[in-house]
mmCIF file of C-alpha atoms and ligand atoms in Angstrom:
data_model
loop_
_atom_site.group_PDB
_atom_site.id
_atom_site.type_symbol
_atom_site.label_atom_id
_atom_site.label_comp_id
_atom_site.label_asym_id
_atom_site.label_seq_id
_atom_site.Cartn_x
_atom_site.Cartn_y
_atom_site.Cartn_z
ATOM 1 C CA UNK Q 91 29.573 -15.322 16.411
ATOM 2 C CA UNK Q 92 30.257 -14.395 20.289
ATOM 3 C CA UNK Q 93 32.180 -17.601 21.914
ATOM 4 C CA UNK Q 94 31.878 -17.444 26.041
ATOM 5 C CA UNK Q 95 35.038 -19.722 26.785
ATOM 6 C CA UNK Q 96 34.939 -21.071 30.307
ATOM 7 C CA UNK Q 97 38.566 -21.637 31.459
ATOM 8 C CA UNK Q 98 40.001 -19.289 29.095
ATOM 9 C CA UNK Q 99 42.311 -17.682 31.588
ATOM 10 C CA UNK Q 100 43.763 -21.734 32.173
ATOM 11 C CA UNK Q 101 46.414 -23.375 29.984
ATOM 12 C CA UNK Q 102 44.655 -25.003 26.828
ATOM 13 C CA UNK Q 103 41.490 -22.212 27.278
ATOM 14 C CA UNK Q 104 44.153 -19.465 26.301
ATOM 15 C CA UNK Q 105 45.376 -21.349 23.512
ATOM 16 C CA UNK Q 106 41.514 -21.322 22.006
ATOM 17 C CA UNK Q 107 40.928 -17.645 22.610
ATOM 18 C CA UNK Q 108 44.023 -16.438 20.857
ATOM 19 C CA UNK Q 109 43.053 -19.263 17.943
ATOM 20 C CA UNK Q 110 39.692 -18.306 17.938
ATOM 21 C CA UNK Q 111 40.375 -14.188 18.114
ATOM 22 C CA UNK Q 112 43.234 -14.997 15.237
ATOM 23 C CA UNK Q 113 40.195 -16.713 13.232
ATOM 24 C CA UNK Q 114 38.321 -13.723 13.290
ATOM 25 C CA UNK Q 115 35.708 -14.829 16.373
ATOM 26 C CA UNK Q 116 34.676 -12.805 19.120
ATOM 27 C CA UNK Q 117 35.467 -14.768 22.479
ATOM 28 C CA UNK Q 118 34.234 -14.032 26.187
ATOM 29 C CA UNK Q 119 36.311 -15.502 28.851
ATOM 30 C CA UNK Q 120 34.532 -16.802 31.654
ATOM 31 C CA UNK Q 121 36.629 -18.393 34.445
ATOM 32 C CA UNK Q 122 36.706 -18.466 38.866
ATOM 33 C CA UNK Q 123 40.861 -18.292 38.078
ATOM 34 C CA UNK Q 124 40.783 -21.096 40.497
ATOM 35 C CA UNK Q 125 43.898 -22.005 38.071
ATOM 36 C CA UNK Q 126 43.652 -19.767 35.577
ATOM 37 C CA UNK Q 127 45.581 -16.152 35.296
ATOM 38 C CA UNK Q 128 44.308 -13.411 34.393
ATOM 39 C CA UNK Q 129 47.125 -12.060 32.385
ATOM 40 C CA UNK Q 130 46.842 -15.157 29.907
ATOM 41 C CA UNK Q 131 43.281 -12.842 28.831
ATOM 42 C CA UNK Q 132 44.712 -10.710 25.876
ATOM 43 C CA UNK Q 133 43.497 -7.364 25.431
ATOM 44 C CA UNK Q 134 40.563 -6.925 23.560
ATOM 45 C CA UNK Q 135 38.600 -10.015 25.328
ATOM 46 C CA UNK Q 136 36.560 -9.436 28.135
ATOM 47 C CA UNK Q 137 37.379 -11.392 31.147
ATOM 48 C CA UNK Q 138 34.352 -11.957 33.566
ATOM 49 C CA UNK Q 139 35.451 -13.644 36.781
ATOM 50 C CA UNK Q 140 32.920 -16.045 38.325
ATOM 51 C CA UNK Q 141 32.274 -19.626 38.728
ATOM 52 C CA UNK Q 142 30.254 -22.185 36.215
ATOM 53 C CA UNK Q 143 28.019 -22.969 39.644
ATOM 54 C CA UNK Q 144 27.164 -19.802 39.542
ATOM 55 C CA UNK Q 145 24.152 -20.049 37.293
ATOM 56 C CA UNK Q 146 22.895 -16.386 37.689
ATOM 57 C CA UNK Q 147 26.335 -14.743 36.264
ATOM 58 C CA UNK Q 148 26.797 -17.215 33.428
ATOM 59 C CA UNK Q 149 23.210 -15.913 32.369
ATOM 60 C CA UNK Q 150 23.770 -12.551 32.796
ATOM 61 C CA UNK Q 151 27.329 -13.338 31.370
ATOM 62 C CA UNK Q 152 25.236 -15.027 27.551
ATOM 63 C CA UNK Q 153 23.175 -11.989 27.954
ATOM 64 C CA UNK Q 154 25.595 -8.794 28.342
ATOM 65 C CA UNK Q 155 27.754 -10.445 25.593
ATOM 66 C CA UNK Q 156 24.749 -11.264 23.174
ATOM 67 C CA UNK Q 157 26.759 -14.875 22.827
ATOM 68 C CA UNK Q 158 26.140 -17.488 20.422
ATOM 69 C CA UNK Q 159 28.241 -20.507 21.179
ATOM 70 C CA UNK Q 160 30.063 -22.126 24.496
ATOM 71 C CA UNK Q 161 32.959 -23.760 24.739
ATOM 72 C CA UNK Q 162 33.519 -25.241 28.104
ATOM 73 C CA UNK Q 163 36.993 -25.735 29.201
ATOM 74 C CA UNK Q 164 36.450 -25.026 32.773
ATOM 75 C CA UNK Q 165 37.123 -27.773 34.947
ATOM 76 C CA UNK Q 166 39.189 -29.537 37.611
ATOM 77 C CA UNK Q 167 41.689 -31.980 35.973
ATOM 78 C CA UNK Q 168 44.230 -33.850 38.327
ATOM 79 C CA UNK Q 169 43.414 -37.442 38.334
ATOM 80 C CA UNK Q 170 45.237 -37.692 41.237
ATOM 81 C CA UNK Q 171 43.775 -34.718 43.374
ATOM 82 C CA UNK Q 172 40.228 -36.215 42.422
ATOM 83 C CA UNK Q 173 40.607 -39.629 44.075
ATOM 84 C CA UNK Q 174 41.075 -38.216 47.172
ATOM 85 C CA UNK Q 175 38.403 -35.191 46.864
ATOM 86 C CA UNK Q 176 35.401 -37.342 44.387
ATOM 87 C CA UNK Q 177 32.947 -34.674 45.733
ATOM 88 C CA UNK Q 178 34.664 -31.162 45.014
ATOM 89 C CA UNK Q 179 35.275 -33.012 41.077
ATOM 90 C CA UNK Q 180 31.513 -34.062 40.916
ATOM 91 C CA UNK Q 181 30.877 -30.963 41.695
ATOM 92 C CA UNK Q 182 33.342 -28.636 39.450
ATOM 93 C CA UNK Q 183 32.976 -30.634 36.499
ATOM 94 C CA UNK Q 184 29.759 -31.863 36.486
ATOM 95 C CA UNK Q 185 27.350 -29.730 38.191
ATOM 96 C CA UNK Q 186 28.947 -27.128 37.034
ATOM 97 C CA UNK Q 187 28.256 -28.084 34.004
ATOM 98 C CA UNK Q 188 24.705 -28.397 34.679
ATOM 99 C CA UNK Q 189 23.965 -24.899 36.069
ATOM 100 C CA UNK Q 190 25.853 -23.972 32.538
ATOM 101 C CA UNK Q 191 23.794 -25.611 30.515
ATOM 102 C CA UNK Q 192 20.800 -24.790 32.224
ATOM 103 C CA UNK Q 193 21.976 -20.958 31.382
ATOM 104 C CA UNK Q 194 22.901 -22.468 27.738
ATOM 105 C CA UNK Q 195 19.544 -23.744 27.186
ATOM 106 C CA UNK Q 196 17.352 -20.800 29.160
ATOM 107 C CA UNK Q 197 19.343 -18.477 26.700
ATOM 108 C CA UNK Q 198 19.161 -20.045 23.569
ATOM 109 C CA UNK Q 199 22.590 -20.827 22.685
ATOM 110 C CA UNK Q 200 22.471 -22.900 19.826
ATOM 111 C CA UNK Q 201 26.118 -24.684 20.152
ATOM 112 C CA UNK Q 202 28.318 -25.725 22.781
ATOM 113 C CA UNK Q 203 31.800 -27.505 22.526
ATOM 114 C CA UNK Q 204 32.464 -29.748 25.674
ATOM 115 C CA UNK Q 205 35.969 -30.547 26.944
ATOM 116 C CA UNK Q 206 36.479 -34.493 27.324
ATOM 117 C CA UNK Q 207 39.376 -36.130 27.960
ATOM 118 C CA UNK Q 208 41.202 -39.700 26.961
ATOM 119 C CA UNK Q 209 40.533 -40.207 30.677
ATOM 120 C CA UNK Q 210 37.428 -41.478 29.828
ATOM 121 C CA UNK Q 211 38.661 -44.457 28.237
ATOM 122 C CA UNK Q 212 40.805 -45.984 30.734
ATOM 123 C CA UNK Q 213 42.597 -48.913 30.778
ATOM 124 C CA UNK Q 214 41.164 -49.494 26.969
ATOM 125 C CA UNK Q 215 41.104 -53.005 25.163
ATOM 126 C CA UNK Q 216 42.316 -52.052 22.105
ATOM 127 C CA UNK Q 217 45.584 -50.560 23.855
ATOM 128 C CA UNK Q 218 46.364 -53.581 25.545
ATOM 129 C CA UNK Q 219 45.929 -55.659 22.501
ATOM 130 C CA UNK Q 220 48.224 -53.139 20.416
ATOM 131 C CA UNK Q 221 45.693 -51.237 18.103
ATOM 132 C CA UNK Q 222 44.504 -47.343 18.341
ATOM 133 C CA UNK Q 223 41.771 -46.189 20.389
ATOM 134 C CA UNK Q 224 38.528 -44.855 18.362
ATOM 135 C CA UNK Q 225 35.686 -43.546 19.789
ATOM 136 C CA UNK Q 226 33.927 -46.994 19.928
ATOM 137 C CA UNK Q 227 36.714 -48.280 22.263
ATOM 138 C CA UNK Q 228 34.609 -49.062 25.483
ATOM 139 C CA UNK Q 229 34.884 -46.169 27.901
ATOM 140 C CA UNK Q 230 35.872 -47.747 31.221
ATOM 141 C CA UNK Q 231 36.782 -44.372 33.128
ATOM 142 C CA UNK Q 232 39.530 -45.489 36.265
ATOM 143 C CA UNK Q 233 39.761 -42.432 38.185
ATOM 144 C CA UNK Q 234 36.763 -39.617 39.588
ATOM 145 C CA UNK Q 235 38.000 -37.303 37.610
ATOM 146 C CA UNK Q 236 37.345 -39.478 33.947
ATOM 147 C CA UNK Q 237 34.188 -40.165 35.428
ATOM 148 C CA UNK Q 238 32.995 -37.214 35.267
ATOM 149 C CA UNK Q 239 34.788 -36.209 32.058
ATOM 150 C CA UNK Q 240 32.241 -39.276 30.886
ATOM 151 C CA UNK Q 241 29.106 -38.245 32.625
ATOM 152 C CA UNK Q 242 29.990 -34.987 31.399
ATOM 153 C CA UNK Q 243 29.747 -36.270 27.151
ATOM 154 C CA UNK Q 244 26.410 -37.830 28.741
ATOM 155 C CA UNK Q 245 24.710 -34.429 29.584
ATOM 156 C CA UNK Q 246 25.773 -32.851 26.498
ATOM 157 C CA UNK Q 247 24.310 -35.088 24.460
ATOM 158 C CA UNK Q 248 21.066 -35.677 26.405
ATOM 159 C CA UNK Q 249 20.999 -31.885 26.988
ATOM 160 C CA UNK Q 250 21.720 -31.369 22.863
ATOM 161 C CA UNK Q 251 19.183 -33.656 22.176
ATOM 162 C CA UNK Q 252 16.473 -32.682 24.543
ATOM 163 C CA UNK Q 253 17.076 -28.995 23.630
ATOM 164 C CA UNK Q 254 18.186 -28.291 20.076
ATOM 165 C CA UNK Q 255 21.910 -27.769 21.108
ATOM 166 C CA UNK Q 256 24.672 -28.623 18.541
ATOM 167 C CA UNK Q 257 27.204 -30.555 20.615
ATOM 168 C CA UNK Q 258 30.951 -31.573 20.367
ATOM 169 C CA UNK Q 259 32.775 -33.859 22.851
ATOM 170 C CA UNK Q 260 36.560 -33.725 21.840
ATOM 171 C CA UNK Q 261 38.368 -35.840 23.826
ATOM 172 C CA UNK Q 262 41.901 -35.068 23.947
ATOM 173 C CA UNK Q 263 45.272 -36.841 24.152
ATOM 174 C CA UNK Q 264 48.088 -35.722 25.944
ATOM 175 C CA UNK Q 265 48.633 -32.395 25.548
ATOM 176 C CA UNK Q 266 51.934 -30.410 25.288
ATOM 177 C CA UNK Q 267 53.835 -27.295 24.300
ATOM 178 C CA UNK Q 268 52.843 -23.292 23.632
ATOM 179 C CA UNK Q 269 52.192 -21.764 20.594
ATOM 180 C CA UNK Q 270 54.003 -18.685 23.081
ATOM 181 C CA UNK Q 271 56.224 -18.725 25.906
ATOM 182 C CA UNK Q 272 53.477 -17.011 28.259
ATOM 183 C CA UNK Q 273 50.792 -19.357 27.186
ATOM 184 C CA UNK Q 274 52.937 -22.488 28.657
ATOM 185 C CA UNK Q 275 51.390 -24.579 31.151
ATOM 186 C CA UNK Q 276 52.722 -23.672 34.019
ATOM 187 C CA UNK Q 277 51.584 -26.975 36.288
ATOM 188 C CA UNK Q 278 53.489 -30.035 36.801
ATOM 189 C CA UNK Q 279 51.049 -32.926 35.758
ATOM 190 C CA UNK Q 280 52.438 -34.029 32.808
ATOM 191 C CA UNK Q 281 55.421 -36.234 31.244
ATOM 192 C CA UNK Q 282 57.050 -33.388 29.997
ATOM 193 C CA UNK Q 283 57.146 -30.678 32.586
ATOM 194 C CA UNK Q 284 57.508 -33.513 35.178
ATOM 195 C CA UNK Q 285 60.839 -34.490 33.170
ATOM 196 C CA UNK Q 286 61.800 -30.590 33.276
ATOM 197 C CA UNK Q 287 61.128 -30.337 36.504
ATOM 198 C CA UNK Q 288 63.731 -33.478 37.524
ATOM 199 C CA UNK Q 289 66.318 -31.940 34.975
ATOM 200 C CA UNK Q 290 66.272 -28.065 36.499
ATOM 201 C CA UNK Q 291 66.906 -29.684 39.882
ATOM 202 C CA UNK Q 292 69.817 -32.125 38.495
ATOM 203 C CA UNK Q 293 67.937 -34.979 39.716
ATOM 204 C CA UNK Q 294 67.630 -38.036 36.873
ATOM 205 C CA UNK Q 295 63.880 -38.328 35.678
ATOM 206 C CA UNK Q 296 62.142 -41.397 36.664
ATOM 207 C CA UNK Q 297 60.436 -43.914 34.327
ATOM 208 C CA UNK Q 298 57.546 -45.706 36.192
ATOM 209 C CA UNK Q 299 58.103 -49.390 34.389
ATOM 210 C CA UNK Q 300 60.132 -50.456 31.657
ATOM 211 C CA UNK Q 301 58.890 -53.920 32.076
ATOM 212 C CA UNK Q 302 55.265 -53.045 29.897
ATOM 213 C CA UNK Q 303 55.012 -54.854 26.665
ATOM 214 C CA UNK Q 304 55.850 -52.122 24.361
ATOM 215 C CA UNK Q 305 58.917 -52.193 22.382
ATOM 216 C CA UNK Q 306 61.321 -50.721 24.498
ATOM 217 C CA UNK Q 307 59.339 -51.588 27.531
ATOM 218 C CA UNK Q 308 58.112 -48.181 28.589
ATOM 219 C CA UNK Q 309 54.215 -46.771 28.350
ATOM 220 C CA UNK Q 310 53.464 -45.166 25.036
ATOM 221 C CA UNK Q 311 51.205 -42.385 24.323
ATOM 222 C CA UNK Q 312 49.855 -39.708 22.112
ATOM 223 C CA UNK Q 313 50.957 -36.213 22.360
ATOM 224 C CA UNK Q 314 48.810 -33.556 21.131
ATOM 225 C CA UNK Q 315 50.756 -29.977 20.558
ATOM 226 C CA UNK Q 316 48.118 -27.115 22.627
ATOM 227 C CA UNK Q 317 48.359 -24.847 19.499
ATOM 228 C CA UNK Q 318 46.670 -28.014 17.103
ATOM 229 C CA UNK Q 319 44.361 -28.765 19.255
ATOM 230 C CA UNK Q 320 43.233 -24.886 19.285
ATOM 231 C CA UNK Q 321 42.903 -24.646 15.959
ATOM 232 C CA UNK Q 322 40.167 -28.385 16.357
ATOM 233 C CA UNK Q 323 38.056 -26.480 18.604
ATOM 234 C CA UNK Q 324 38.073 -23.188 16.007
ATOM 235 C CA UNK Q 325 37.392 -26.107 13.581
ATOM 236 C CA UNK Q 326 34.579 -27.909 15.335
ATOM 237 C CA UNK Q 327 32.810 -24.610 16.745
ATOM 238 C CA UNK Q 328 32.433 -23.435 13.204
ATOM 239 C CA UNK Q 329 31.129 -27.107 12.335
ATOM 240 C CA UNK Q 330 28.182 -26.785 15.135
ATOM 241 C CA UNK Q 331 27.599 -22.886 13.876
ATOM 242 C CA UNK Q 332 26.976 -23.802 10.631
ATOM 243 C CA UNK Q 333 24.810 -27.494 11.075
ATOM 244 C CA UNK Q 334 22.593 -27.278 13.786
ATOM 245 C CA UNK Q 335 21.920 -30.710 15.275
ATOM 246 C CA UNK Q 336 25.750 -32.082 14.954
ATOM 247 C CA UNK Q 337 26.349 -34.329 17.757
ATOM 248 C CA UNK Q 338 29.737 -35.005 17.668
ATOM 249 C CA UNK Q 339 32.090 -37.581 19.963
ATOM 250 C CA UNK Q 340 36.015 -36.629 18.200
ATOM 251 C CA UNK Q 341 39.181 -38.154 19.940
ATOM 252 C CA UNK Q 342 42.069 -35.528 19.331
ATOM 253 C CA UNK Q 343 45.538 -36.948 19.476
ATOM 254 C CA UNK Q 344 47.892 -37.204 16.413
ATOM 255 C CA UNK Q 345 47.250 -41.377 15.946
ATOM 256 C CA UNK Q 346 51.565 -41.874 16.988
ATOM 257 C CA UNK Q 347 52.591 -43.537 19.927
ATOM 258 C CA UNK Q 348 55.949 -41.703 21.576
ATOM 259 C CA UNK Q 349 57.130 -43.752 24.382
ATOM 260 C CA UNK Q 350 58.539 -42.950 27.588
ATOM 261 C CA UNK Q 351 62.179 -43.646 27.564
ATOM 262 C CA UNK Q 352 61.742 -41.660 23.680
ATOM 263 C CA UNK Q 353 60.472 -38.720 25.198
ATOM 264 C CA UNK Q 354 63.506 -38.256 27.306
ATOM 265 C CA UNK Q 355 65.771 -39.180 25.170
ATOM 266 C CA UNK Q 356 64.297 -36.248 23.005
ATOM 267 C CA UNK Q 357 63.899 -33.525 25.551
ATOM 268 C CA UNK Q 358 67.441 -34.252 26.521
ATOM 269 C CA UNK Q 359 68.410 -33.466 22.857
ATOM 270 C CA UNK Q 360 66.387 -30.001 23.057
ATOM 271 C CA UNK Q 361 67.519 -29.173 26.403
ATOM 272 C CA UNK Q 362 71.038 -29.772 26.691
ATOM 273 C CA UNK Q 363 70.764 -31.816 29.584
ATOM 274 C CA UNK Q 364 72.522 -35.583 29.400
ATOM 275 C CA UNK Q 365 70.932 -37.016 33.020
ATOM 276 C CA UNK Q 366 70.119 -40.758 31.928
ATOM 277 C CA UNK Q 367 66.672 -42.007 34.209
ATOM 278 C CA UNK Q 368 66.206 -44.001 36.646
ATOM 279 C CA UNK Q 369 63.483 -46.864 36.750
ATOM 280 C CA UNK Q 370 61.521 -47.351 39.415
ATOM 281 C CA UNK Q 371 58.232 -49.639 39.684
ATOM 282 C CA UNK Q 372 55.112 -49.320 37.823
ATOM 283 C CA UNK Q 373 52.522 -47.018 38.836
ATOM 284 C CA UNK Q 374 49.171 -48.444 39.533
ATOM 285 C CA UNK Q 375 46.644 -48.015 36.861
ATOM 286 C CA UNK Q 376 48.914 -46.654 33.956
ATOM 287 C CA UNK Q 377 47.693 -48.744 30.405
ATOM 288 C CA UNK Q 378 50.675 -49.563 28.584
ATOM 289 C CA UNK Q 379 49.971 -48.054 25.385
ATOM 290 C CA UNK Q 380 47.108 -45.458 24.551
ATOM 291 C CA UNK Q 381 47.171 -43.962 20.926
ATOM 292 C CA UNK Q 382 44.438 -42.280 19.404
ATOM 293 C CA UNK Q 383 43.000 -42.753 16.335
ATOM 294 C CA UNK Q 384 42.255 -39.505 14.921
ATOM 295 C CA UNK Q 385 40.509 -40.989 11.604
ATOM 296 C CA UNK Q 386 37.090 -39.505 12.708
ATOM 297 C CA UNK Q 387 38.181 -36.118 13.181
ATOM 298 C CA UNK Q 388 40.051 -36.336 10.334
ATOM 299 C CA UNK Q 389 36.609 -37.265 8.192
ATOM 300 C CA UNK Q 390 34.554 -35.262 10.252
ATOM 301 C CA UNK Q 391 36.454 -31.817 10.103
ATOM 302 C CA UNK Q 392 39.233 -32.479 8.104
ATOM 303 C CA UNK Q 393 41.348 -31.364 10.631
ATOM 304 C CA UNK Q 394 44.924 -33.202 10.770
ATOM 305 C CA UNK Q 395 47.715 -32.358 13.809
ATOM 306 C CA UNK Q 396 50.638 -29.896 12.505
ATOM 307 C CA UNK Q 397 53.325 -30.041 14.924
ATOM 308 C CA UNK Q 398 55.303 -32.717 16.056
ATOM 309 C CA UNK Q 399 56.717 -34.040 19.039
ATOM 310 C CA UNK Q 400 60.216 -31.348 18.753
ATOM 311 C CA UNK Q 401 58.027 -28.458 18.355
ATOM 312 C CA UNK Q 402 56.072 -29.816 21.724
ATOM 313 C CA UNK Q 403 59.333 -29.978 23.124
ATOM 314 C CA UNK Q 404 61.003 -26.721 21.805
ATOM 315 C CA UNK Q 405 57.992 -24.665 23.028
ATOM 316 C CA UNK Q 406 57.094 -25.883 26.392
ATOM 317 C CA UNK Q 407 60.667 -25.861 27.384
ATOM 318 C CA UNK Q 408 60.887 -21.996 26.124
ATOM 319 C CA UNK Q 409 57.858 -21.074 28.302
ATOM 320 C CA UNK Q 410 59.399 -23.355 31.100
ATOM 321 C CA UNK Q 411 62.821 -21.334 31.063
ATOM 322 C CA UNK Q 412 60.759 -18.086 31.027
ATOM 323 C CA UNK Q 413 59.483 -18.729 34.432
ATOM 324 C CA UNK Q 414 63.356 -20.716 36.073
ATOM 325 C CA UNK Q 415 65.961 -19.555 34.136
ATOM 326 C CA UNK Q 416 68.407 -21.524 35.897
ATOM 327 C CA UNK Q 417 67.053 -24.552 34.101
ATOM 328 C CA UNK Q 418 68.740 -23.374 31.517
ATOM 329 C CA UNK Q 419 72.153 -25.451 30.765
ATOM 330 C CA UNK Q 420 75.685 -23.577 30.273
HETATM 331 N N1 NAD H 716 45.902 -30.486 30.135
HETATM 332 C C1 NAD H 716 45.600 -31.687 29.655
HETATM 333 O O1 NAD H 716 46.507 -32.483 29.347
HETATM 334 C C2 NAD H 716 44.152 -32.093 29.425
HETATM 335 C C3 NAD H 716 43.896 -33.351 28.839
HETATM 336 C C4 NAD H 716 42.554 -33.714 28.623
HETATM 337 C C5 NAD H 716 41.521 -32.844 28.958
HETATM 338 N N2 NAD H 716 41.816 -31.633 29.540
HETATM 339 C C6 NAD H 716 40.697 -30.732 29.884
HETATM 340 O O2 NAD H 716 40.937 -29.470 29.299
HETATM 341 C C7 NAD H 716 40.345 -28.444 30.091
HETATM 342 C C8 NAD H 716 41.348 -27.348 30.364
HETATM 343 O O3 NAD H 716 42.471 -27.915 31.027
HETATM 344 P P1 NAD H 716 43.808 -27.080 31.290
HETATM 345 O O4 NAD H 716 44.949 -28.037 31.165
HETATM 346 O O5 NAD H 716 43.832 -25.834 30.503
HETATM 347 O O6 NAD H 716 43.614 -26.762 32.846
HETATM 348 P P2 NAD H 716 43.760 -25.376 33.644
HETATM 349 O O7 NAD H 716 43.639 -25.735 35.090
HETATM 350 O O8 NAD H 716 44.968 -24.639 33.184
HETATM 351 O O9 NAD H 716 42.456 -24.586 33.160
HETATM 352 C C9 NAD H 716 41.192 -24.742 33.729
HETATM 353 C C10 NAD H 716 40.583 -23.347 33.828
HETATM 354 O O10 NAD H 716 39.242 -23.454 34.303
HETATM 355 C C11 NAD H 716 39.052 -22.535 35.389
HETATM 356 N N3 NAD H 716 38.017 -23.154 36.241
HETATM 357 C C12 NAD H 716 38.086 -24.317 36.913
HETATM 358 N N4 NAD H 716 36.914 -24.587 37.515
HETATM 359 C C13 NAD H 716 36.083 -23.551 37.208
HETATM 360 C C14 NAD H 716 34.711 -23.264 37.508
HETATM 361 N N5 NAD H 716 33.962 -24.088 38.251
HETATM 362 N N6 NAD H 716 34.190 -22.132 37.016
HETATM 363 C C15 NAD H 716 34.913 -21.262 36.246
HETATM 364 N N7 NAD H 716 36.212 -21.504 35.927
HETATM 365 C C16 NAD H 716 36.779 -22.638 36.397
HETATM 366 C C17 NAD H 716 40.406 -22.381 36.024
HETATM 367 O O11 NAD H 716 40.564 -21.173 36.739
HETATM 368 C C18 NAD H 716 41.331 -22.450 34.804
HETATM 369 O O12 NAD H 716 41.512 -21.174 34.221
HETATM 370 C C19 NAD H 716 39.803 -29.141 31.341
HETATM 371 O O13 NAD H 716 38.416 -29.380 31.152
HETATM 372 C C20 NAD H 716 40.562 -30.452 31.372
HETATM 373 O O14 NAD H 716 39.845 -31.450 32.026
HETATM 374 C C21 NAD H 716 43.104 -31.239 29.779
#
């Protein structure tokens, strides 16, 4: 098999290369490097630079590399960024998605692995009311950009159906960590690198709420390590390769709630660093408690998360120290 991975040069896209290349697959990166860096390519893959809107060089792209499966990473993904530009995220995430498909489908490619998101679920029921989030948990997206993470599962599976295509939709927690210190993320959009961030500048991390009813009154959510969920899309590729016609919806997240106020506490421990937060007002929007329930993937693929919360921890903060040293303590 021949994998074209669209965002391969970004953050989680280089995680599935190297797990897919390490599994014996052939991958393709396809990516604009909008975000993405080139160097995160290893040697050995082929890196072809161009945009998913640009339906003429994906097709030539499935055709010079003879490929036999997608997996579409490529996309814009601050939540923020996309309230204020709806359009440019329509457009990014889901019409480029539609000119790839439309290559997908012209070409023949019988499988295609979609990149979804626990945005799509939103403020969800069951986390108000305390229980895990499966993939029947209403999808109620709050922000343009888990709209079109939704619409996005929508045209896969219309597209699938319509055309033969094995799909998978994996939806993921939050994700965290490197399996390598040059494969960390190097953005800022997360809990964890936000927390770095506050401690490398000797400024006390903030804690949006400790007034949610959780038990020690901070949000709780599900961390994902990057290198686990690599090894899920190895997992479900294969699955789609070998049963044509799987149409598969798959939350990944590692079903355990790690709160806010714990998360510091245990980055503090890994780091060194002893700067207690400060608590400032909610943010607008933020469910108290979202925790996947991974018992479909788990039945599915049997595919179960490795790592835990430290090794998240450990890792990211190697590959953030690579790029500031002076974050290190001492
Ligand atoms: N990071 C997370 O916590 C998280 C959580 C849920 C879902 N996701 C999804 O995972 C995927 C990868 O996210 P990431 O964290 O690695 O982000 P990233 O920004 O590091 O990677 C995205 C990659 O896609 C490329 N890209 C963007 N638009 C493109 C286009 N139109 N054509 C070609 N290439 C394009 C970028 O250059 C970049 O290399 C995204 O679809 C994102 O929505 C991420």
């Amino acid at each position: 098999m021949t994998w074209l991975i669209t965002g391969g040069a970004g953050y989680i896209g280089a995680h599935v290369v190297r797990a897919m290349t390490e599994a014996g697959e052939r991958a393709v990166v396809y990516d604009d490097l909008s975000t993405g860096i080139a160097d995160r390519v290893p040697d050995g893959v082929p890196l072809v630079v161009g945009s998913t809107l640009d339906g003429e060089r994906v097709a030539r792209a499935l055709n010079d590399h003879t490929v036999t499966g997608v997996v579409h990473l490529a996309a814009k993904k601050q939540v923020g960024e996309s309230v204020d530009l709806p359009l440019h995220y329509y457009r990014e995430n889901v019409e480029g998605l539609r000119v790839l498909l439309q290559a997908v489908t012209a070409a023949a490619v019988p499988s295609f692995v979609f990149s979804s998101s626990a945005a799509v679920y939103g403020m969800p029921s069951a986390a108000r009311e305390g229980a895990l989030v499966t993939e029947e948990t209403p999808c109620v997206p709050m922000s343009p950009y888990g709209e079109t993470k939704l619409a996005g599962e929508w045209l896969v599976r219309a597209t699938g159906r319509a055309h033969g295509l094995s799909t998978a939709s994996l939806r993921y927690f939050n994700v965290a960590g490197a399996a390598a210190p040059e494969l960390a993320d190097t953005g800022v959009f997360n809990l964890i690198p936000m927390v770095f961030e506050k401690l490398t500048e000797g400024v006390p991390p903030r804690v949006f709420g400790d007034d949610y009813p959780t038990p020690d009154g901070t949000c709780v959510r599900d961390y994902i390590h990057v290198a686990d969920l690599a090894e899920a899309h190895v997992t479900a590729a294969r699955r789609l390769a070998a049963a044509p016609g799987t149409d598969l919806t798959l939350n990944i997240g590692r079903g355990e709630g790690v709160s806010v106020r714990e998360m510091i506490d245990r980055i503090n421990e890994v780091t060194g660093h002893t700067l207690a937060p400060t608590v400032t007002p909610r943010r607008p929007g933020d469910p108290p408690r979202v925790v996947a329930s991974a018992d479909r993937i788990a039945a599915e693929l049997a595919w179960k998360a490795k790592y835990d919360v430290h090794d998240m921890i450990t890792s990211a903060w190697e590959g953030w120290v690579r790029l500031r040293p002076e974050a290190r303590r001492g």
